[in-house]
Each structure stands twice: as C-alpha cells, then as structure tokens.
Coordinates of C-alpha atoms and ligand atoms in Angstrom, one line a residue:
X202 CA 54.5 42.9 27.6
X203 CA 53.0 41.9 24.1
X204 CA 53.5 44.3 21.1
X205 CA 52.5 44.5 17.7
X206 CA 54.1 46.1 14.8
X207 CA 51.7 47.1 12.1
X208 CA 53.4 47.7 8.7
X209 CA 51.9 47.7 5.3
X210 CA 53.9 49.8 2.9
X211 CA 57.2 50.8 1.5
X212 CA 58.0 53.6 3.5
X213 CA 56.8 51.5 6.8
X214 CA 59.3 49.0 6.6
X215 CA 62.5 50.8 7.4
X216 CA 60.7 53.0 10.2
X217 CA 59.7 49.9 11.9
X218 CA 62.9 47.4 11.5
X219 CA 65.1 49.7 14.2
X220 CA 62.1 49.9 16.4
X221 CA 61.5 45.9 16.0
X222 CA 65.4 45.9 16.7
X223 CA 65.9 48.1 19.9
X224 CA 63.3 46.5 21.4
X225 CA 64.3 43.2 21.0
X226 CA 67.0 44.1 23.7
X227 CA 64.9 44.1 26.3
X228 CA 63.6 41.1 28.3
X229 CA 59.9 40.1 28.9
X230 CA 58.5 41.5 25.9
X231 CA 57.1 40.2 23.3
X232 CA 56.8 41.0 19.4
X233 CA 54.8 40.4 16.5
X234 CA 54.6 41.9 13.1
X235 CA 51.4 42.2 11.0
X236 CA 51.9 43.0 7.3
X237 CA 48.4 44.3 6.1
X238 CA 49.7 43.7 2.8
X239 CA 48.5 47.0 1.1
X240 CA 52.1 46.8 -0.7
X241 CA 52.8 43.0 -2.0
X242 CA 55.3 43.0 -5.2
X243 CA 58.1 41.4 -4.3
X244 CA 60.1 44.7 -5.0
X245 CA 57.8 46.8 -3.2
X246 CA 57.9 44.8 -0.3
X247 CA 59.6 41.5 0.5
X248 CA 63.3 42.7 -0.5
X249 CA 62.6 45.2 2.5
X250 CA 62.3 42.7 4.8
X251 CA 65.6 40.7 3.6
X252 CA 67.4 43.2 3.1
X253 CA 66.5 45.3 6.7
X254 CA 66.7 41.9 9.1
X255 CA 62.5 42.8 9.6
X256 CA 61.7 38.9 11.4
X257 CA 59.0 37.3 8.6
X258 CA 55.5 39.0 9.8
X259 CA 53.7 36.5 11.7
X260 CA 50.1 37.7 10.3
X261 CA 49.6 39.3 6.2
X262 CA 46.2 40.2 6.3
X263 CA 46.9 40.3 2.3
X264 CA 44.3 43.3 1.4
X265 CA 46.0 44.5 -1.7
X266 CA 45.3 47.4 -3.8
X267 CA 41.8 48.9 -3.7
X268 CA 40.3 52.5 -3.3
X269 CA 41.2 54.3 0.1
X270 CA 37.9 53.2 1.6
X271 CA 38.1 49.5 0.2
X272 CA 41.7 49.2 1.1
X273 CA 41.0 51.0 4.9
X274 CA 38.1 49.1 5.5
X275 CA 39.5 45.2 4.5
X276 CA 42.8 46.5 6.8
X277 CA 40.2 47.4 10.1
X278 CA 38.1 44.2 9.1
X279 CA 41.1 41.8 8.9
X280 CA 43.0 43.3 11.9
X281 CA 40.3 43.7 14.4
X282 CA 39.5 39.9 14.8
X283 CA 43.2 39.5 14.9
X284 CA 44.0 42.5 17.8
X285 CA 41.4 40.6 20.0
X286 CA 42.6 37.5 19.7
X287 CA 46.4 38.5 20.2
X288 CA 45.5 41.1 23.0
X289 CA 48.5 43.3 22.7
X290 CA 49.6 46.0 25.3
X291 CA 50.2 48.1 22.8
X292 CA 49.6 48.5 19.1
X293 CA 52.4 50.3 16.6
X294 CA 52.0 52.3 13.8
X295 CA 54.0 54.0 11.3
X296 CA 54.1 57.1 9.0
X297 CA 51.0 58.0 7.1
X298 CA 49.7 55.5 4.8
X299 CA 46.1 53.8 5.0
X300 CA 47.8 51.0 7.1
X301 CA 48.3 53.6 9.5
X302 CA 45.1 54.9 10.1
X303 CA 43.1 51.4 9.5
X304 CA 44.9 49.7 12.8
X305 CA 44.9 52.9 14.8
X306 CA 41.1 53.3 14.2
X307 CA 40.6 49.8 15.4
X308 CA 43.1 49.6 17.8
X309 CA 41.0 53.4 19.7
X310 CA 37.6 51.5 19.4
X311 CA 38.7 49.1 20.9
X312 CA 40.9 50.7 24.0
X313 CA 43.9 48.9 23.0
X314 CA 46.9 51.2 23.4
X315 CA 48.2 52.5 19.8
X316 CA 51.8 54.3 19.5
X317 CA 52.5 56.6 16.7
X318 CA 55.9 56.6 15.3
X319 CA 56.6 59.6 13.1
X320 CA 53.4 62.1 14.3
X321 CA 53.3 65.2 14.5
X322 CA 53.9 66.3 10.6
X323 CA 51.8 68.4 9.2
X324 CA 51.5 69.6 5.1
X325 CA 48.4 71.9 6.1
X326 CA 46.5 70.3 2.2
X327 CA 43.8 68.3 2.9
X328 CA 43.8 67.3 -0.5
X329 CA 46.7 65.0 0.5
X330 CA 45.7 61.9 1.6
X331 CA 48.6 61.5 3.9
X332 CA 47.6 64.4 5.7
X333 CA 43.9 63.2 6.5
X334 CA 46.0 59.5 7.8
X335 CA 48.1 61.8 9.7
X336 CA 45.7 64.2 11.5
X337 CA 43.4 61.3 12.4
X338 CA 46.3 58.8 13.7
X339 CA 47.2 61.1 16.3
X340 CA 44.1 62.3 17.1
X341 CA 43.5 58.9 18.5
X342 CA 47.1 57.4 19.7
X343 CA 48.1 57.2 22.9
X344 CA 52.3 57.6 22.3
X345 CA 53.7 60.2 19.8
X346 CA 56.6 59.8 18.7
X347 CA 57.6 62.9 16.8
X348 CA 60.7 63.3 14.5
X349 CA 61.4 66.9 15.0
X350 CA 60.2 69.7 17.4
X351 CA 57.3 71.3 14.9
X352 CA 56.1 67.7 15.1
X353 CA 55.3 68.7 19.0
X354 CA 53.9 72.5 17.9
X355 CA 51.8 71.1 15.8
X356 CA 50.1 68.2 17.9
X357 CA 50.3 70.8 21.0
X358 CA 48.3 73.3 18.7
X359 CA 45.6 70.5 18.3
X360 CA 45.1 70.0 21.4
X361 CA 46.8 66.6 22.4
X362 CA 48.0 66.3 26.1
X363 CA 51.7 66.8 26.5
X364 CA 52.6 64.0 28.5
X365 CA 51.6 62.0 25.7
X366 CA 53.9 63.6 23.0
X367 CA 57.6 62.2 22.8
X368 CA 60.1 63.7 20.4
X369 CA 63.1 61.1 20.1
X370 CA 64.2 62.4 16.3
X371 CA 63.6 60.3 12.9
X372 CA 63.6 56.4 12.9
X373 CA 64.1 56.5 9.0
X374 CA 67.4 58.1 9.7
X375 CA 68.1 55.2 11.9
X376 CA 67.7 52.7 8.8
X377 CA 70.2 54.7 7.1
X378 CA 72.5 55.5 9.4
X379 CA 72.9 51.5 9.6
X380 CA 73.1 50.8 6.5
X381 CA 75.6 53.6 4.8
X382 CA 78.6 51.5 5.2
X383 CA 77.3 48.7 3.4
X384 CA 75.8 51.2 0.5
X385 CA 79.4 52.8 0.3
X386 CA 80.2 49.4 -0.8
X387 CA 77.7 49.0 -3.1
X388 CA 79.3 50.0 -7.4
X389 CA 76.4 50.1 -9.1
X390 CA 77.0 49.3 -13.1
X391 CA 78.0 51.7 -15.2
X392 CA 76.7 54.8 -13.1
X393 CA 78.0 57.6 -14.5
X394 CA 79.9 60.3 -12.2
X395 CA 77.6 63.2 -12.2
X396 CA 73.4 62.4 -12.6
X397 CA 70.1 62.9 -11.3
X398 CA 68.0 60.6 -9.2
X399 CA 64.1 61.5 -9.9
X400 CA 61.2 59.5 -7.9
X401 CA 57.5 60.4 -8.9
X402 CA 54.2 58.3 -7.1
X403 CA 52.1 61.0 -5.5
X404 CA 48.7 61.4 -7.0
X405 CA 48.9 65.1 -7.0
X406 CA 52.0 64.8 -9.6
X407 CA 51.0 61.5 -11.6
X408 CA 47.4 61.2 -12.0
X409 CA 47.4 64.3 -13.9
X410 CA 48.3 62.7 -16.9
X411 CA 48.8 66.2 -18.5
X412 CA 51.3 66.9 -16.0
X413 CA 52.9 63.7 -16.2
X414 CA 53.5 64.4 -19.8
X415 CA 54.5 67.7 -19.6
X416 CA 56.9 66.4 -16.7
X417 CA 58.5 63.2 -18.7
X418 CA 59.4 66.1 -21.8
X419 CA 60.9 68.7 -19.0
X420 CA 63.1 65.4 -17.8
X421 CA 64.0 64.5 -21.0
X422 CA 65.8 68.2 -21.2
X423 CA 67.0 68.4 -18.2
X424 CA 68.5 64.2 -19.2
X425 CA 71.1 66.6 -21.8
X426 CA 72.3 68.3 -19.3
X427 CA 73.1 65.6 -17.0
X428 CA 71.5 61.9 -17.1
X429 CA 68.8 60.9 -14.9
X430 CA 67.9 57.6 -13.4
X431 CA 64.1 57.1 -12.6
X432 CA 62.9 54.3 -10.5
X433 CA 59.4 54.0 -11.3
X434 CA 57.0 53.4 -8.4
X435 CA 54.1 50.7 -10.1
X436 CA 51.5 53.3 -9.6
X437 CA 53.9 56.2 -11.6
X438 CA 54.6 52.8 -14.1
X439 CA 50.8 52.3 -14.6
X440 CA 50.0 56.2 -15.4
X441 CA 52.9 56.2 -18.0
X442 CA 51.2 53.7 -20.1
X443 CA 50.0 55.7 -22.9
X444 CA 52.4 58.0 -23.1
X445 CA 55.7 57.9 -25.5
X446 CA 58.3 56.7 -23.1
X447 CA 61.7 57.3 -23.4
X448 CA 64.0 55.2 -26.0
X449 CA 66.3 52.4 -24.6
X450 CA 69.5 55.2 -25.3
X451 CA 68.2 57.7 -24.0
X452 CA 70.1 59.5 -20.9
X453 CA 66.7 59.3 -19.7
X454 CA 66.4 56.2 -17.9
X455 CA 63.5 54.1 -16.5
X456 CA 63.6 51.0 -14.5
X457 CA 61.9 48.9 -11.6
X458 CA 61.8 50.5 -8.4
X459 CA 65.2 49.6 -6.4
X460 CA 65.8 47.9 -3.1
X461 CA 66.6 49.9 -0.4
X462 CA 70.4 49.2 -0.3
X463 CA 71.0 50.3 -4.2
X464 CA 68.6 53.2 -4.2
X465 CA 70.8 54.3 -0.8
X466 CA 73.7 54.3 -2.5
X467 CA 72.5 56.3 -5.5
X468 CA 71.3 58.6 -3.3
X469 CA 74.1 59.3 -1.6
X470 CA 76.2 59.9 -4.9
X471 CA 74.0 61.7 -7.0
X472 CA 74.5 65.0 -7.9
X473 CA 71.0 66.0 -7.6
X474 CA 67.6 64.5 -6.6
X475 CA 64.2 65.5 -8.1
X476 CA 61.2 63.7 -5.9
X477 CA 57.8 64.1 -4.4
X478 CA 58.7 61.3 -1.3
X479 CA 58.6 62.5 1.8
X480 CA 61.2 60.0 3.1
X481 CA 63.4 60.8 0.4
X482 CA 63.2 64.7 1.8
X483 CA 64.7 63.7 4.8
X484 CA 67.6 60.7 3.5
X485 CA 68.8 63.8 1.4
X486 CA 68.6 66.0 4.0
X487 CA 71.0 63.6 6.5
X488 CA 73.3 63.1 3.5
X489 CA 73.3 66.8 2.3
X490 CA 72.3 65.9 -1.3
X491 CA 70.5 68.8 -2.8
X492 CA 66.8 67.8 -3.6
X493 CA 64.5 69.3 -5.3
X494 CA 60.4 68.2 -4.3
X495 CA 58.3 68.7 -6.5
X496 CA 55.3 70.1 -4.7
X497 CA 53.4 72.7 -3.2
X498 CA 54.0 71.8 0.5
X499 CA 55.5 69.5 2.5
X500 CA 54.9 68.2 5.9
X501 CA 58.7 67.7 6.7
X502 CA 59.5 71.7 6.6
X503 CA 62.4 70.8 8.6
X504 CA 64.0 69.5 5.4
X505 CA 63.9 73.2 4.0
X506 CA 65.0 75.4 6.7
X507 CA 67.9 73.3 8.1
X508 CA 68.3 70.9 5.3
X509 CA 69.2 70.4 1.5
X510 CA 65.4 70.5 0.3
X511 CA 64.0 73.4 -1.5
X512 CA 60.5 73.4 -3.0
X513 CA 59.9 73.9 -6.9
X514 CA 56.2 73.1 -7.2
X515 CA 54.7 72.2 -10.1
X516 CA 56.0 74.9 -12.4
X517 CA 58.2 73.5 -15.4
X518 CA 60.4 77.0 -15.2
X519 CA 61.5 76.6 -11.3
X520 CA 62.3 73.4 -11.9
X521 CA 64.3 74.1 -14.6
X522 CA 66.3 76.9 -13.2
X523 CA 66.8 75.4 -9.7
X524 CA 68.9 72.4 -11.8
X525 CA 70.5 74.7 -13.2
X526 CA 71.6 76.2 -10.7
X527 CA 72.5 73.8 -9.0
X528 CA 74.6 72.3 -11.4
X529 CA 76.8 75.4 -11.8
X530 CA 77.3 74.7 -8.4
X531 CA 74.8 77.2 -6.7
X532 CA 73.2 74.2 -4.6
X533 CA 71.5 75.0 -0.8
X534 CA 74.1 74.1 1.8
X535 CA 72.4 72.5 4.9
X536 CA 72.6 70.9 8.3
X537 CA 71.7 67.4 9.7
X538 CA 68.2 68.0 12.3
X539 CA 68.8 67.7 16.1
X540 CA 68.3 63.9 17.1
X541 CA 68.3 62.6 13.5
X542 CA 71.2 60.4 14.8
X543 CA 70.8 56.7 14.8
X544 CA 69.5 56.4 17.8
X545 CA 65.5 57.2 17.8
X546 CA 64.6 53.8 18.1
X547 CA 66.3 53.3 21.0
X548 CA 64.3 56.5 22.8
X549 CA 61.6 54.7 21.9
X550 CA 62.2 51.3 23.3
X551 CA 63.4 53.4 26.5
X552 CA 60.0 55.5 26.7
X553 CA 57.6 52.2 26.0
X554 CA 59.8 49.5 28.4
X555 CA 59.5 52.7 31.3
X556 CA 58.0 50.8 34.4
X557 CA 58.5 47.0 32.8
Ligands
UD1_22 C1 51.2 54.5 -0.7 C2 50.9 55.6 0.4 C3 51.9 56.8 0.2 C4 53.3 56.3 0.2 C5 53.4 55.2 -0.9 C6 54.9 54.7 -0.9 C7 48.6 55.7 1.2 C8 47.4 56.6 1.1 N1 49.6 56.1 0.3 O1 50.9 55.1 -1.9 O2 51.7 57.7 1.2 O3 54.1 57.4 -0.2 O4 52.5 54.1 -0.6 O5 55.0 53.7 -1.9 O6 48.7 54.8 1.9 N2 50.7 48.7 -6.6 C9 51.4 47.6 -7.1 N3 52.1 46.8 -6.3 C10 52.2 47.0 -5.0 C11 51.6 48.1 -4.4 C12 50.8 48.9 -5.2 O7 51.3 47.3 -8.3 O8 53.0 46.3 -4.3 C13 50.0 49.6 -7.5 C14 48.5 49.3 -7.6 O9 48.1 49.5 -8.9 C15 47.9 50.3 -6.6 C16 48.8 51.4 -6.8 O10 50.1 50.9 -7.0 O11 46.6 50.5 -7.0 C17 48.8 52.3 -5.6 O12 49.1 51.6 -4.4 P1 48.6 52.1 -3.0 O13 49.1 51.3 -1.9 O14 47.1 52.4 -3.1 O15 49.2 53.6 -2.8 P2 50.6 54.1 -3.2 O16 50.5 55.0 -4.4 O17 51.6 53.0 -3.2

C-alpha cells in the first residue's frame, strides 16, 4: 500500500508527524510526504520538521504565498502531475488550509482515494476561509477522521455516508502529548512567573488595520497588569508595519514566531492565553490553560463547553474584563475531550491498514 502525506502549513505539520509515525509500524506500506510549500520560512516551517522527527518531504511543490485562488490553483497544478505518476492508494490531508483543499480536489477528480484528518468542524461563517476548505474537503474525501463527536453531527447532517466517518479523537493532541516532557524541560530566559501568551494571524482580526490598532493599545493595558509575550505570525508582522510598535521595554513584547517545543512550553506555563488559532484552542484546552479567542465563532466548540476556552469577540470591553477576571483568579475550570489522548494516530493507522 502506497500513501501520501500532503502538508503545506504550520498547523499541518504536527497533525501529520504522529500519523507519518503510527503508520510507519506497519509492514508493506509505503510513505511519502509532499510539502506544497504554501508555508516556507525556515521558522514557519522547516524547524517543524526537525524538531517533530517529520522524514524530509520527498516532493516541495514550492508554491509560496499568493492569493487563495493563485496559491490553490499552483498546489492542484503542481500535485496532479505528481499524484499520477506516484499512484498512491490513498491521498492524506490535514486541517483546513488551502493545501487541504487543493490535493483533495485533485486527488476526487481524479478517483484517487483522499483521507481527511481533522473533518468534521464546523464555524457555521462563510466568511472564514477555513470554513469554505473545510466544508468542501469532506464533501469530497473518502475517510473522515473527526476529532470529536460534533465533528460526526455535523458531517452526518450534510449528508455524508456513515461508514465513511471515523471519530479516533485529535492528532494535534498527540504532538503534544509526546512532546510535554521534553517542554517541561525546556527554561525559557528570563520568563517571568505570571504572563500572557497572545497569537494574532486571522484575517478577520489583522487585516483590519483599525482593529489591529485598537487591539495593539488594548494589549499594551492589559501588558500593566501582567506582561505579555507575542509571537508574531509574518502575516500579523506585515499588517503591523505602519503602526507605532511597542518600545524595546515595554512589558509588551514582540518577537519571531517560536518553534513548536518553546511555544509548548510557554503555553503550558502561562497564566493566560489571548489567540484567534484554532490549534491553540485545543493545546489549552488539553493543558487547562484558560484562553481567551478572540472571535465571533469557532469551529472547535468543544473547547468551550468541556474545555478552558471562552469567546470574547471582538469587543475591547470583554476582553478586558474576562482578564481580569481571570487574574483575580475567576478563570473557567475545564475537562480534557473524550479520546484526546495520545493515541488518535494510532486509530488511524488501525482503520486505514484494516484488510492489508
Ligand atoms: C494559513 C491558513 C490558516 C492557518 C495559518 C497558520 C489558509 C487559507 N490559511 O494562513 O488557516 O491558521 O496558515 O499559520 O490556508 N508568509 C511568510 N512566510 C511563510 C508563510 C507566509 O512570510 O512561510 C506571509 C506571506 O506574506 C503570506 C502571508 O504570510 O502572504 C499569509 O500566508 P498564507 O499561507 O497565505 O496564509 P496564513 O495567514 O499563513
């Protein structure tokens, strides 16, 4: 059996590596990872791969950055010559990004066999989008995987046959489960006991530069209360251009984004976390770190009614109080999902190898 792994973007990378890993266990089968290259700095990417064990991919179709059309039509044109030649049994994809959708496109013209890892979720906003990669990925993949059981309402509800829907719990998790004991070992310099972790790259909350302004001042007030360390995603990096940046003292501070080992550990010691990832939803969910997302929706509601998540929006006064609140110790309580538990890439493997 011949598989391929298509991957193309941060959040990709440590959904696929336990997958790549469980099913490495398991004779007569044969992998190869495709890197469509829609991430390529060296910190959005390639310290991933070291850092995870992902084997080097044996393809980069290199397609960079582009508009969603530009960047999902070199990803179909790149991969589709390459699908033929390889003939897989089956195609992999991951998450929601344009990577996503490009291979499973080709891959469902083309009758290849596509499995979806991570479908089901559902934000209900259009206007996201994540959610158009989402709702069209499953629409034409043969396996779905889904992370939790509103992953199976929700794909059941459009109309997808049951026997092809799987729920074997949240690969991300996986990643993290394997990797805690080596981020409890991991002293970042000079971190302070109590501060915030903040993440910002969605369009809907940085390419409103009005927002983005009116969000850097509301940080910068919330940094006097307690200090907050802000990875900047290039795309958030590239919108701040422009506007007054914090100084170099400031208890506001901005830096590179992190590999996933140091931004693990930060997370898992931070007092609070302000984001608008949806991976990041769930890694504070698993280690019962309150988080804040600031958004309307999210397609991960398990987050919120089991977990540590709550939604603020985009409203400066929400945010604001639910800090504060939190730290005078008011923060959500929650409880870790069913199957989020290490071991959803081994389901996997189990489900795919069935009959090899
Ligand atoms: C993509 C995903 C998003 C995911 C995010 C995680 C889609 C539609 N969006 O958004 O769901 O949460 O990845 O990071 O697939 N850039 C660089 N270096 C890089 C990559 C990007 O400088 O290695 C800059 C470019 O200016 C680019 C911009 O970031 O135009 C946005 O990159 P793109 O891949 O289009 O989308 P993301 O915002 O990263």
């Amino acid at each position: 059996m011949k598989i391929i792994h298509v991957i193309g973007a941060r959040p990709n990378f440590m959904k696929a590596a336990p997958v790549a890993r469980a099913l490495s266990s398991y004779r007569d089968l044969n992998q190869q990872i495709v890197h469509t290259g829609q991430h390529y700095d060296v910190n959005m990417s390639d310290v991933f791969f070291r850092e995870l064990g992902i084997p080097e991919p044996d393809f980069n179709l290199q397609v960079g950055s582009g508009s969603h059309a530009q960047q999902t039509a070199a990803i179909m044109q790149r991969f589709e010559p390459l699908v033929l030649e390889q003939a897989p049994d089956l195609v992999l994809v991951y998450g929601d990004v344009n990577s996503t959708i490009a291979a499973a496109l080709v891959c469902a013209k083309l009758g290849i066999r596509t499995g979806h890892v991570e479908a089901g979720l559902r934000s209900f906003d259009r206007g996201m989008p994540e959610e158009i990669n989402r709702l069209l990925t499953d629409q034409v993949s043969d396996l779905l995987f889904t992370p939790s059981e509103d992953g199976n309402r929700n794909l059941e509800r459009e109309g997808i046959a049951p026997e092809k829907i799987h729920l074997v719990g949240n690969v991300m998790i996986d990643t993290l489960i394997q990797m805690l004991p080596a981020a409890a070992q991991y002293q970042p310099n000079n971190l302070p006991d109590a501060y915030a972790l903040v993440t910002l790259h969605r369009p809907s909350n940085v390419d409103d530069v009005q927002w983005l302004s009116t969000m850097l001042e509301m940080l910068t007030q919330i940094s006097h209360e307690v200090p907050i360390i802000f990875p900047l995603h290039p795309r958030t990096r590239e919108r701040l251009r422009g506007l007054e940046r914090p100084t170099s003292n400031s208890r506001l501070q901005l830096c590179d984004p992190l590999p996933y080992l140091a931004f693990l550990a930060l997370q898992q010691k931070a007092t609070l976390v302000i984001t608008d990832s949806g991976g990041i939803q769930e890694e504070t969910t698993f280690l019962q770190v309150p988080c804040l997302t600031v958004r309307e929706n999210t397609e991960r509601p398990i987050t919120i009614s089991m977990g540590t998540n709550e939604l603020v929006g985009r409203e400066v006064t929400a945010i604001r109080s639910a800090v504060g609140r939190i730290l005078s110790g008011g923060a959500k309580s929650g409880t870790v999902p069913p199957l989020w538990d290490g071991h959803a890439a081994e389901r996997i493997a189990r489900i795919i190898t069935a009959g090899l």
